Short mmCIF file of C-alpha atoms and ligand atoms in Angstrom, two decimals:
data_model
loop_
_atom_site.label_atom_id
_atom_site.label_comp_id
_atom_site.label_asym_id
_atom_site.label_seq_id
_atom_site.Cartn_x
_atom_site.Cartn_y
_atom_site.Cartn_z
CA UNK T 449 0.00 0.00 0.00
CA UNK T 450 2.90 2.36 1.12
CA UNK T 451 4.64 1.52 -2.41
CA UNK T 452 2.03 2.28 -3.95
CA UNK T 453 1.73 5.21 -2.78
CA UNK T 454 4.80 6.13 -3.25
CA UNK T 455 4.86 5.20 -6.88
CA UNK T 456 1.84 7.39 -7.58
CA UNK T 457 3.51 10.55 -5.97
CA UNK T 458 6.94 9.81 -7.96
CA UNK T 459 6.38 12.89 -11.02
CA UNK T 460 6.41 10.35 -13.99
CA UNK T 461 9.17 11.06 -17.49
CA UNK T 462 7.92 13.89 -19.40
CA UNK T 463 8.82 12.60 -23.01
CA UNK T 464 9.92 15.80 -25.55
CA UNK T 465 10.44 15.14 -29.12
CA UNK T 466 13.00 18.02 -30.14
CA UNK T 467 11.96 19.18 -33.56
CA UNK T 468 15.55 20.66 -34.86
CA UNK T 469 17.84 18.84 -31.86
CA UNK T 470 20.58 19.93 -34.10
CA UNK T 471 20.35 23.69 -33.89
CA UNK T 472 21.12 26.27 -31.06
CA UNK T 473 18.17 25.32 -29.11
CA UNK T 474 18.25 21.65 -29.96
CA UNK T 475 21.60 21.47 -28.25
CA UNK T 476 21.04 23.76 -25.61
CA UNK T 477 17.57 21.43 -24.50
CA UNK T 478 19.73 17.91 -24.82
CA UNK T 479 21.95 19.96 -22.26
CA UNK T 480 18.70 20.56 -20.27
CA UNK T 481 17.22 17.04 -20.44
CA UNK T 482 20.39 15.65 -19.64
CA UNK T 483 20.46 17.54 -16.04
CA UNK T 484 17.28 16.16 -15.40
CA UNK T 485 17.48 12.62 -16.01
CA UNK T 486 14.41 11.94 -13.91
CA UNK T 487 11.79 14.43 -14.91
CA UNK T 488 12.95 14.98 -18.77
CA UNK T 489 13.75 12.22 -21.47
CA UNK T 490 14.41 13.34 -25.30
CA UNK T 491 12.17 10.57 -26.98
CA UNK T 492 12.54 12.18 -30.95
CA UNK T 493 15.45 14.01 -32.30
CA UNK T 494 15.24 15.85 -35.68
CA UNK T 495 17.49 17.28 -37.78
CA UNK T 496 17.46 19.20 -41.50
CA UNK T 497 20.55 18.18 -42.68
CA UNK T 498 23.34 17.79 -40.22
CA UNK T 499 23.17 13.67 -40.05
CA UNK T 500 26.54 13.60 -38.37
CA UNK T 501 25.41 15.49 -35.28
CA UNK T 502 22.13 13.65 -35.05
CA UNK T 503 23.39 10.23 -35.25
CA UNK T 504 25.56 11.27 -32.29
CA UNK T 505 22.85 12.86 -30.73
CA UNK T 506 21.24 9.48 -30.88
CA UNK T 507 23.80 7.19 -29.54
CA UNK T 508 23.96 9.47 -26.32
CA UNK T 509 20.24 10.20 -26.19
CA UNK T 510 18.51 7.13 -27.57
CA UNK T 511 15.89 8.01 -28.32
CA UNK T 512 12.91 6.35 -29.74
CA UNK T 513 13.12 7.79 -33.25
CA UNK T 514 15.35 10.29 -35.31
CA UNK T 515 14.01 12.47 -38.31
CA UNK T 516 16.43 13.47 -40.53
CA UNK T 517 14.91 16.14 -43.17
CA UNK T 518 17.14 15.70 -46.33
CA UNK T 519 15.59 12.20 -47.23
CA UNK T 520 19.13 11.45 -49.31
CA UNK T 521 20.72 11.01 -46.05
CA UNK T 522 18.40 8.76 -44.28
CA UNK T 523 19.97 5.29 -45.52
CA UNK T 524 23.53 6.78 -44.10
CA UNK T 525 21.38 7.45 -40.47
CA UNK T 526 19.44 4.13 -41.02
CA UNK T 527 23.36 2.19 -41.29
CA UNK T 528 24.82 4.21 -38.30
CA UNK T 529 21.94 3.13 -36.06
CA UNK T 530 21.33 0.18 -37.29
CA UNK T 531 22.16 -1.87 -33.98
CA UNK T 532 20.39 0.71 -31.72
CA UNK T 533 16.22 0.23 -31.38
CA UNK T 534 16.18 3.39 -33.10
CA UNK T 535 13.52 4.25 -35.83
CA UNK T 536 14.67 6.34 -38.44
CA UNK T 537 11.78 8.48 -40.54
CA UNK T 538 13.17 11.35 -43.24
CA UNK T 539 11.22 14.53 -44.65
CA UNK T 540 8.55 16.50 -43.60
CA UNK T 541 6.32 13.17 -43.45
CA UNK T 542 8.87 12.00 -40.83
CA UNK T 543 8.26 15.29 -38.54
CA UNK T 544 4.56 15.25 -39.33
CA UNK T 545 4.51 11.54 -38.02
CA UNK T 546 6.99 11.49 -34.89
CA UNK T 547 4.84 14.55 -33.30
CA UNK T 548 1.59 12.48 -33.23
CA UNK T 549 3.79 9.44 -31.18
CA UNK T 550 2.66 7.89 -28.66
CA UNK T 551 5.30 7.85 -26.55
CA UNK T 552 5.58 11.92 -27.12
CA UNK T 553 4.39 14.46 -23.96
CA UNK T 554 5.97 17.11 -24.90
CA UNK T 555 7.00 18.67 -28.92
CA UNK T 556 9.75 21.29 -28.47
CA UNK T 557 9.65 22.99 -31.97
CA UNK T 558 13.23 24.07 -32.57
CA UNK T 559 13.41 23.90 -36.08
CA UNK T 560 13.87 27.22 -37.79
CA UNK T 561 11.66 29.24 -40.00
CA UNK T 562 7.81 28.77 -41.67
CA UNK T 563 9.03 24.64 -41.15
CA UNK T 564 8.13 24.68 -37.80
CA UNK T 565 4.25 25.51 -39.03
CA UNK T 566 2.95 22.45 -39.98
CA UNK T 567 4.72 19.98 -37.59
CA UNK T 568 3.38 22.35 -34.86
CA UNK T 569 -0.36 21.62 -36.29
CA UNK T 570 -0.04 18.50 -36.35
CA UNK T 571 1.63 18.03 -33.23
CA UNK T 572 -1.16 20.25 -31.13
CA UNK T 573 -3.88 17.96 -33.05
CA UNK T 574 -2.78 15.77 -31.68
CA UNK T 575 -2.95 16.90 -28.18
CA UNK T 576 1.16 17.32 -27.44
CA UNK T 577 2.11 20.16 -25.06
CA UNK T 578 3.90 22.58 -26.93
CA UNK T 579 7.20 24.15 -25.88
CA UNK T 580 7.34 26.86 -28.79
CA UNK T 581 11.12 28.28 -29.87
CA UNK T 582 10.00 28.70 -33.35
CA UNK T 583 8.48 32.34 -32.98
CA UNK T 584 7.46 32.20 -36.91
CA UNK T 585 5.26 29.71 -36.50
CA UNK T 586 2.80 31.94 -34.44
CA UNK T 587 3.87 35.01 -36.46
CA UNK T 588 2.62 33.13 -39.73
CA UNK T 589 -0.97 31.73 -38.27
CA UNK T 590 -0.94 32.89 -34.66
CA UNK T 591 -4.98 33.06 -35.10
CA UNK T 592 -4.88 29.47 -36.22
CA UNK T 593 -2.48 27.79 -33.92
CA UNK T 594 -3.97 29.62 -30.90
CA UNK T 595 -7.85 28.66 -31.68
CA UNK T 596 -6.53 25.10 -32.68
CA UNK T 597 -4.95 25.03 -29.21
CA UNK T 598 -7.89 25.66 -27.49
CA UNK T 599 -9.78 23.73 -29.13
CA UNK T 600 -7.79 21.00 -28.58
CA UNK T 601 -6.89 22.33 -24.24
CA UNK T 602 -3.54 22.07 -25.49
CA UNK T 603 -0.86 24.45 -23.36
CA UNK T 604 2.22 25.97 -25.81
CA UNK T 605 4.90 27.14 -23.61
CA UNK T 606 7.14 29.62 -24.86
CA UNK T 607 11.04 29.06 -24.95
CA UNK T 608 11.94 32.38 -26.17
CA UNK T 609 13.52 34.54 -23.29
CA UNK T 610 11.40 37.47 -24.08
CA UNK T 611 7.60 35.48 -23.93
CA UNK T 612 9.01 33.28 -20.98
CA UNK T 613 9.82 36.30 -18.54
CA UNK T 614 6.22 37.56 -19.81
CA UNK T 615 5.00 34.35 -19.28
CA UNK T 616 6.50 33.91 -15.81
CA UNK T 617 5.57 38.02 -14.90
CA UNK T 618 1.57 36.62 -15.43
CA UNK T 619 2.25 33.64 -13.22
CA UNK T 620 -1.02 34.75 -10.63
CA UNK T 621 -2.03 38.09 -12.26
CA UNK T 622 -5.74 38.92 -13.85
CA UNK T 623 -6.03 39.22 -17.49
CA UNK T 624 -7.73 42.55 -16.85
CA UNK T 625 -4.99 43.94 -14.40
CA UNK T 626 -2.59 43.76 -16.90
CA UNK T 627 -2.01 47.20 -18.97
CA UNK T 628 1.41 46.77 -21.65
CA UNK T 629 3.98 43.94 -22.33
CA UNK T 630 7.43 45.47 -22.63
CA UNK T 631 9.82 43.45 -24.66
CA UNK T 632 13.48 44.51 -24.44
CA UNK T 633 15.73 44.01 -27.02
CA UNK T 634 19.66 44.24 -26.96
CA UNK T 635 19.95 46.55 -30.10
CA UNK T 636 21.97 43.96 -31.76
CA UNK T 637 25.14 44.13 -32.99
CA UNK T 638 24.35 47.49 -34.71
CA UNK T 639 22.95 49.48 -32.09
CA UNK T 640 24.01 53.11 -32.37
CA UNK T 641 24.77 52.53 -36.23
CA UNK T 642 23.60 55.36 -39.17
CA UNK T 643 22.28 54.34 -42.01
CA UNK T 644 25.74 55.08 -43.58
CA UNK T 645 27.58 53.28 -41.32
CA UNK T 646 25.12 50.32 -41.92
CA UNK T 647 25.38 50.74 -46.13
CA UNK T 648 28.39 48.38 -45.89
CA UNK T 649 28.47 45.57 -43.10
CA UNK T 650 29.32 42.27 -43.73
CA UNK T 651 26.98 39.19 -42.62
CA UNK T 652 29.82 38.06 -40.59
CA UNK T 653 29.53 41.70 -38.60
CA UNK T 654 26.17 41.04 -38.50
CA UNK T 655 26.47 37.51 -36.96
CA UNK T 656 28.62 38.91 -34.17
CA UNK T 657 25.68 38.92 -31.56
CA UNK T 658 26.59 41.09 -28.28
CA UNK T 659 24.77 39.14 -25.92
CA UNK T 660 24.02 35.81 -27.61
CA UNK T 661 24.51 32.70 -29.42
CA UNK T 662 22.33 31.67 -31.56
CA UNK T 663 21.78 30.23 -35.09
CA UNK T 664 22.37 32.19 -38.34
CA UNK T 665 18.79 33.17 -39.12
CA UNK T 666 17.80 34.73 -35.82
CA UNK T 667 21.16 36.46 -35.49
CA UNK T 668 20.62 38.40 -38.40
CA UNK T 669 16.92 39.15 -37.17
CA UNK T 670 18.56 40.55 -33.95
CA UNK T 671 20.61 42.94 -36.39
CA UNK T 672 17.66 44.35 -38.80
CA UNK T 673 15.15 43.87 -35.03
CA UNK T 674 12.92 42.27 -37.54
CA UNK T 675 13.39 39.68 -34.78
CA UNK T 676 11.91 42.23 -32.40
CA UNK T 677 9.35 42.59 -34.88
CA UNK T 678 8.42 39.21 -35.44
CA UNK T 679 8.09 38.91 -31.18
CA UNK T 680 5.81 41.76 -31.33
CA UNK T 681 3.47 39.46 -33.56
CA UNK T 682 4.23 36.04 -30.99
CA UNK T 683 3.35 38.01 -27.92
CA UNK T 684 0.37 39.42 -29.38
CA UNK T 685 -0.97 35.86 -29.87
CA UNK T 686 0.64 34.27 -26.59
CA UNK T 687 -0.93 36.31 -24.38
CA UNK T 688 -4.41 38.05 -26.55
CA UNK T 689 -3.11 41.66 -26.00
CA UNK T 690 -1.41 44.17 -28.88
CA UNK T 691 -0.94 46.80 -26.35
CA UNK T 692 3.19 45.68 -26.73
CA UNK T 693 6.30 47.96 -26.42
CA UNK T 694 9.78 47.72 -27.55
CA UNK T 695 12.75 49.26 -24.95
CA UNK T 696 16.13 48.79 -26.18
CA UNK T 697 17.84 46.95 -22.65
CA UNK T 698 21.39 46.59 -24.16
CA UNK T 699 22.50 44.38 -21.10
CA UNK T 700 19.64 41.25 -22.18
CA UNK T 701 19.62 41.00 -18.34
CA UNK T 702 15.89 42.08 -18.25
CA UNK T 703 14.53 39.15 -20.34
CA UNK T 704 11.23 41.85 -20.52
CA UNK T 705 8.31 43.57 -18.48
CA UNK T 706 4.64 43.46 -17.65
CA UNK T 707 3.18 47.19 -16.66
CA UNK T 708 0.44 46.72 -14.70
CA UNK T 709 -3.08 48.72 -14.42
CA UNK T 710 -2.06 50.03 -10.98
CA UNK T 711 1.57 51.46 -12.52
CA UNK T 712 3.56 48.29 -10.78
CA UNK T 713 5.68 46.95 -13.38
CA UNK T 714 7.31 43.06 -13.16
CA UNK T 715 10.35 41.88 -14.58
CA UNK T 716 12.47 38.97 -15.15
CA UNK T 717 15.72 38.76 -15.04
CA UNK T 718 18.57 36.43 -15.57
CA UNK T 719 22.22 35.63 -17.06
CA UNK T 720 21.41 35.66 -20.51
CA UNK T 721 21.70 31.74 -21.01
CA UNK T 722 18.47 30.06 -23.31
CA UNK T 723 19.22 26.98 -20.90
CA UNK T 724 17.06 28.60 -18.31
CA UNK T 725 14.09 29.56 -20.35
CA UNK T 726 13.92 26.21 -22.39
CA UNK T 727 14.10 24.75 -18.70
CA UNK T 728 11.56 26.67 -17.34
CA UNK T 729 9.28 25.85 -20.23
CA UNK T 730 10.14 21.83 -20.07
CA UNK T 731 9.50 21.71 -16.04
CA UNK T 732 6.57 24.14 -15.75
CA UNK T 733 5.15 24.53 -13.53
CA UNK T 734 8.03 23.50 -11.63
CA UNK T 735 10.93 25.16 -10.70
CA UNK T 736 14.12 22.90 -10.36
CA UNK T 737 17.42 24.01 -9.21
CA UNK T 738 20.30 23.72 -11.95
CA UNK T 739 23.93 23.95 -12.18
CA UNK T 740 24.27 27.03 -14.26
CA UNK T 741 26.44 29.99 -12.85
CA UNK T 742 24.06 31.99 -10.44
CA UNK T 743 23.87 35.48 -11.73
CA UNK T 744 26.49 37.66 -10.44
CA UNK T 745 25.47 41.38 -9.61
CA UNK T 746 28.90 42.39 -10.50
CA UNK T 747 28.89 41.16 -13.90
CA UNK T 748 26.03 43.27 -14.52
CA UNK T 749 26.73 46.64 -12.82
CA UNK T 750 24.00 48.46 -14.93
CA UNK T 751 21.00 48.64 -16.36
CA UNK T 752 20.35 51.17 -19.22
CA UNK T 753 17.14 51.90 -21.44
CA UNK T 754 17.20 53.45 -24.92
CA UNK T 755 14.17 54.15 -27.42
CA UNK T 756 14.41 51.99 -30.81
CA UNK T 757 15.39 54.30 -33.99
CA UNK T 758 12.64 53.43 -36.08
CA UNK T 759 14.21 55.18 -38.84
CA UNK T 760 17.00 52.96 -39.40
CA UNK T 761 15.86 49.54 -38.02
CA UNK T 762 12.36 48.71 -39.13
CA UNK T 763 11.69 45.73 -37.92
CA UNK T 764 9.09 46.86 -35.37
CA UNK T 765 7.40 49.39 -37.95
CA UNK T 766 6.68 46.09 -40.04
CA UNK T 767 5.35 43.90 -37.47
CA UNK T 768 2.89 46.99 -36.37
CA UNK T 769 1.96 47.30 -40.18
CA UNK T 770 1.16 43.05 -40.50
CA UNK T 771 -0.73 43.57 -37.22
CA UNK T 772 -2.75 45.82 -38.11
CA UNK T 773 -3.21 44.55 -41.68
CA UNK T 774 -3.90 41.30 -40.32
CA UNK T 775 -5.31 37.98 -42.74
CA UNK T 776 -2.28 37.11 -44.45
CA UNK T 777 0.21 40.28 -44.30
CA UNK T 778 2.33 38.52 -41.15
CA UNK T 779 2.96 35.36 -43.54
CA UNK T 780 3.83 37.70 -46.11
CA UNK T 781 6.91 39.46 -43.73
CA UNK T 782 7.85 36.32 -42.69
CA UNK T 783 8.67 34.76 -45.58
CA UNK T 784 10.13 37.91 -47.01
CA UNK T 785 12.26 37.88 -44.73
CA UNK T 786 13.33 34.71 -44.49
CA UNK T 787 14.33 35.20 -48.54
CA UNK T 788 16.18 38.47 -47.42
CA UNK T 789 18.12 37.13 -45.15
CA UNK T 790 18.71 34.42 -47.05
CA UNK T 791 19.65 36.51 -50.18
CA UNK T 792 21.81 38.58 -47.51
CA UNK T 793 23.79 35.86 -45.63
CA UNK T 794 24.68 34.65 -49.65
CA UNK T 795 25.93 38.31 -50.50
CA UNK T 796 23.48 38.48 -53.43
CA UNK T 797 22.16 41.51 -51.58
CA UNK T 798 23.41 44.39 -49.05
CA UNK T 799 22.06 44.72 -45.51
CA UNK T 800 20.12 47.70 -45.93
CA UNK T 801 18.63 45.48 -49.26
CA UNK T 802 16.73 43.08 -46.37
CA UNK T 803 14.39 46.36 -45.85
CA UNK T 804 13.63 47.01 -49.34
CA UNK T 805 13.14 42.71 -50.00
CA UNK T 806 10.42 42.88 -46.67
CA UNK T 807 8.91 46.33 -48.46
CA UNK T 808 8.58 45.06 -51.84
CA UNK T 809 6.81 41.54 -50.83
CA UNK T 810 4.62 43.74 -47.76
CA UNK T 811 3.24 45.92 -51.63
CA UNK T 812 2.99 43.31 -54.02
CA UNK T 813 2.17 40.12 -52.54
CA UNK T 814 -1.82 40.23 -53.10
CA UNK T 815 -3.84 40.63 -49.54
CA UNK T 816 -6.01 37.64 -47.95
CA UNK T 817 -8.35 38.92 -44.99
CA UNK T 818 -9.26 35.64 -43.67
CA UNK T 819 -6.80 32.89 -44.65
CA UNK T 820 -6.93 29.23 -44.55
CA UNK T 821 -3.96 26.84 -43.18
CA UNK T 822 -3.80 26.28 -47.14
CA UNK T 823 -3.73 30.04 -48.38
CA UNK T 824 -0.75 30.60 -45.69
CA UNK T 825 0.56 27.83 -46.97
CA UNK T 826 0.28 29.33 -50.91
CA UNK T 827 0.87 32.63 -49.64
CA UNK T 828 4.55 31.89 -48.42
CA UNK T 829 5.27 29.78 -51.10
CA UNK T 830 4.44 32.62 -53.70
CA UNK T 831 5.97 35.22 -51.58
CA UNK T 832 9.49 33.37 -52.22
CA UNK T 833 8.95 32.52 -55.65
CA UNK T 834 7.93 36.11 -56.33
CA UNK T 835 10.61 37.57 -54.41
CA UNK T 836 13.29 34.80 -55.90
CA UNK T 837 12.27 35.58 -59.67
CA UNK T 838 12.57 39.47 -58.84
CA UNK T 839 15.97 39.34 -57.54
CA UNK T 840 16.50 36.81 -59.73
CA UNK T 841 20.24 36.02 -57.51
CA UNK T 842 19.48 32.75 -55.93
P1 NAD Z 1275 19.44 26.93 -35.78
O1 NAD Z 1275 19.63 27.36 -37.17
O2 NAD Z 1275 20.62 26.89 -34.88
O3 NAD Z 1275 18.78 25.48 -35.76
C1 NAD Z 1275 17.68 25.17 -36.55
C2 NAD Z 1275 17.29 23.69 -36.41
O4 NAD Z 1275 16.18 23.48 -37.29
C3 NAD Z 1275 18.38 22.72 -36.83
O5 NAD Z 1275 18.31 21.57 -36.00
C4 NAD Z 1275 18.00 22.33 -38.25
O6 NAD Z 1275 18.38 21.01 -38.57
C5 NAD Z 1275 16.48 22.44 -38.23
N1 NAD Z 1275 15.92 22.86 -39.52
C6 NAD Z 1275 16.34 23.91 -40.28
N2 NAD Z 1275 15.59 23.99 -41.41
C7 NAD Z 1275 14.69 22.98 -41.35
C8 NAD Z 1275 13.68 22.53 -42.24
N3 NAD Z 1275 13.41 23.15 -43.39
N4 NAD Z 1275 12.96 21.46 -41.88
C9 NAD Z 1275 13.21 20.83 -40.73
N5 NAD Z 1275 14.18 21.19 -39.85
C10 NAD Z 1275 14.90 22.27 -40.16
O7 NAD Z 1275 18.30 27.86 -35.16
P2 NAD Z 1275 18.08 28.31 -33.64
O8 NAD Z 1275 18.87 29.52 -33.37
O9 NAD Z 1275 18.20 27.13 -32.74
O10 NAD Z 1275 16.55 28.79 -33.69
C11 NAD Z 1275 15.48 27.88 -33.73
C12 NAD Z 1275 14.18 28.62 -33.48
O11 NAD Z 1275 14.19 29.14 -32.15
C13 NAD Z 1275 13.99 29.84 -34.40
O12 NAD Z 1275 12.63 29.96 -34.71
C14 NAD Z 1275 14.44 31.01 -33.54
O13 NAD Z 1275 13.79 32.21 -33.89
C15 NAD Z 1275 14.01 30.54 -32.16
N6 NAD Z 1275 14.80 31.13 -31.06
C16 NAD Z 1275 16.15 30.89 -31.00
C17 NAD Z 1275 16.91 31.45 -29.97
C18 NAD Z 1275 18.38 31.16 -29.84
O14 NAD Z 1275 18.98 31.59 -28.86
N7 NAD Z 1275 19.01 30.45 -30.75
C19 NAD Z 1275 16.28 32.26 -29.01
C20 NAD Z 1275 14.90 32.47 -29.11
C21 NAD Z 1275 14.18 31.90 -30.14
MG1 MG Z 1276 13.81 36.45 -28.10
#
């Protein structure tokens, strides 16, 4: 009887598939699940195209099944793994199928870009909790994915540092006491910068992140704060409420702010290390202690505040635009940009060129008020081709 007991009260394995286990956030969660060996297990690990680091991944992990997205490789994953009780699926069919698993709590969706949409989908159809890195997913059909969710009384959890502090600030508050969401951004690598001095940076300038380190794409969203822009769009989904700020924070110590009705304003705060957010999301509500470095007042010996220069970075003047725009204008700046900085990181085109790609798609790229999954599915798909034949580079 005592056993028993005891058994019942034990918190059980949460099982996470990680949805793009080989990127920034992939590796920083197997770092996570491994310090928690009995709350957190890694049951699916997906990769695009790095099968080296995956099949590695999986001979420490072992988990359950691997994805690997570039289906040329899978018969070099399938050989490596052969004498582990690994399954090994390949493509987009792979990620739709791992996320509806059985043996699956938990989908972190770390993959980067509009590839995180329909895996997401599929994977809150299918009643997974969703721990949600991959902002563009709600940014593309945040009315969609959120109705879905309910719908389905399916939780998503946000990893990104920004929603999580939000998220953790609303831990206990009213709806209705809340008045703004302040997200602070670092400024990026450029802060300060003229548009002269921006007419000639490099990407690898533009990769140098002050604060963090993170993969390609969202580095170079942190230097045009089209990143900003795109959390603008993921809070106002997250948490029903487009009365958002921006404050430029240039220490990323304040992770962001909720103002509240009475003038009180929370915070959270931290080193700036993803590890704690993506923990925070995969033991909610729980807090566990961790061996990270504790924060260290003297390492961070002020806090400053500056407005954003809309004039030069216009990241945030988009996202207000597609906001306001609504149906399918959002889609539309996402996968604009994702060609941009695409089109950028492959020299075809100059930083200050991302701005006029994002314009050009935001004026041509015909409007949809009230799109289906499908349309936002058509609608990135012609944005790209559109922008691709223009620039005619790739
Ligand atoms: P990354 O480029 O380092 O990793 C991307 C992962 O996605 C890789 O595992 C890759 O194999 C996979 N992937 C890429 N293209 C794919 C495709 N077409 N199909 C399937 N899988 C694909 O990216 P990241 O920095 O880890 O960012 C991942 C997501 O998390 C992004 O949406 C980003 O905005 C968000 N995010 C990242 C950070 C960070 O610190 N890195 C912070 C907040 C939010
Ligand atoms: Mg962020």
């Amino acid at each position: 009887m005592s056993m028993n007991l005891r058994k019942q009260e034990k918190r059980p394995v949460k099982s996470i598939a990680i949805l793009g286990s080989t990127g920034s956030i992939g590796r920083q969660s197997l770092e996570v699940i491994k310090s928690f060996p009995n709350l957190l297990k890694a049951t699916v690990l997906t990769a695009h195209s790095n099968d080296e680091l995956l099949i590695q991944q999986a001979k420490e992990f072992l988990p359950n099944a691997v994805v690997i997205g570039e289906s040329e490789k899978w018969q070099r994953v399938k050989e490596e793994l052969a004498e582990y009780p690994i399954e090994v699926l390949s493509g987009q069919q792979g990620l739709l199928e791992v996320v509806r698993r059985e043996d699956v709590d938990c989908v972190l969706v770390a993959l980067v870009g509009a590839a995180g949409l329909l895996p997401t989908y599929a994977a809150i159809e299918a009643r997974k909790q969703i721990a949600l890195a991959n902002k563009e997913t709600l940014v593309i059909a945040g009315a969609l994915i959120m109705n879905k969710a309910k719908e389905k009384a399916v939780s998503i959890l946000p990893v990104d540092s920004e929603h999580s502090a939000i998220f953790q600030c609303l831990v206990g508050e009213a709806r209705a006491s809340v008045q703004k969401i302040y997200l602070t951004a670092s400024g990026g690598p450029f802060r300060g910068f003229t548009i002269q001095q921006l007419e000639d940076v490099s990407p690898s300038q533009a990769l140098k992140h002050p604060n963090w380190q993170m993969g390609r794409k969202i580095s170079i969203d942190s230097a045009t704060l089209v990143n900003k822009g795109l959390e603008i769009i993921e809070a106002r989904w997250l948490f029903d409420t487009e009365a958002i700020d921006v404050v430029i924070h240039p220490q990323s110590v304040i992770h962001s702010l909720v103002c509240f009705v009475d003038g009180s304003l929370k915070a959270q705060l931290g080193t700036p290390d993803m590890r704690i957010p993506i923990q925070y999301a995969l033991t909610y509500p729980n807090r566990c202690s961790n061996s990270l470095k504790p924060f260290s007042f003297q390492d961070f010996p002020s806090f400053t505040f500056e407005a954003v220069n809309h004039d030069v970075f216009k990241g945030v003047v988009y996202a207000r635009h597609a906001l306001e725009r609504g149906g399918n204008v959002p889609c539309i700046l996402n996968a604009a940009n994702e060609i941009a900085v695409e089109l950028f990181l492959q020299m075809k085109i100059k930083f200050l060129e991302i701005y006029h790609v994002i314009e050009k798609a935001l004026v041509k790229i015909p409007f949809i008020a009230n799109p289906s999954l499908a349309e936002l599915l058509e609608t990135d798909i012609f944005t790209r081709e559109f922008l691709l034949q223009h620039y005619q580079k790739i």
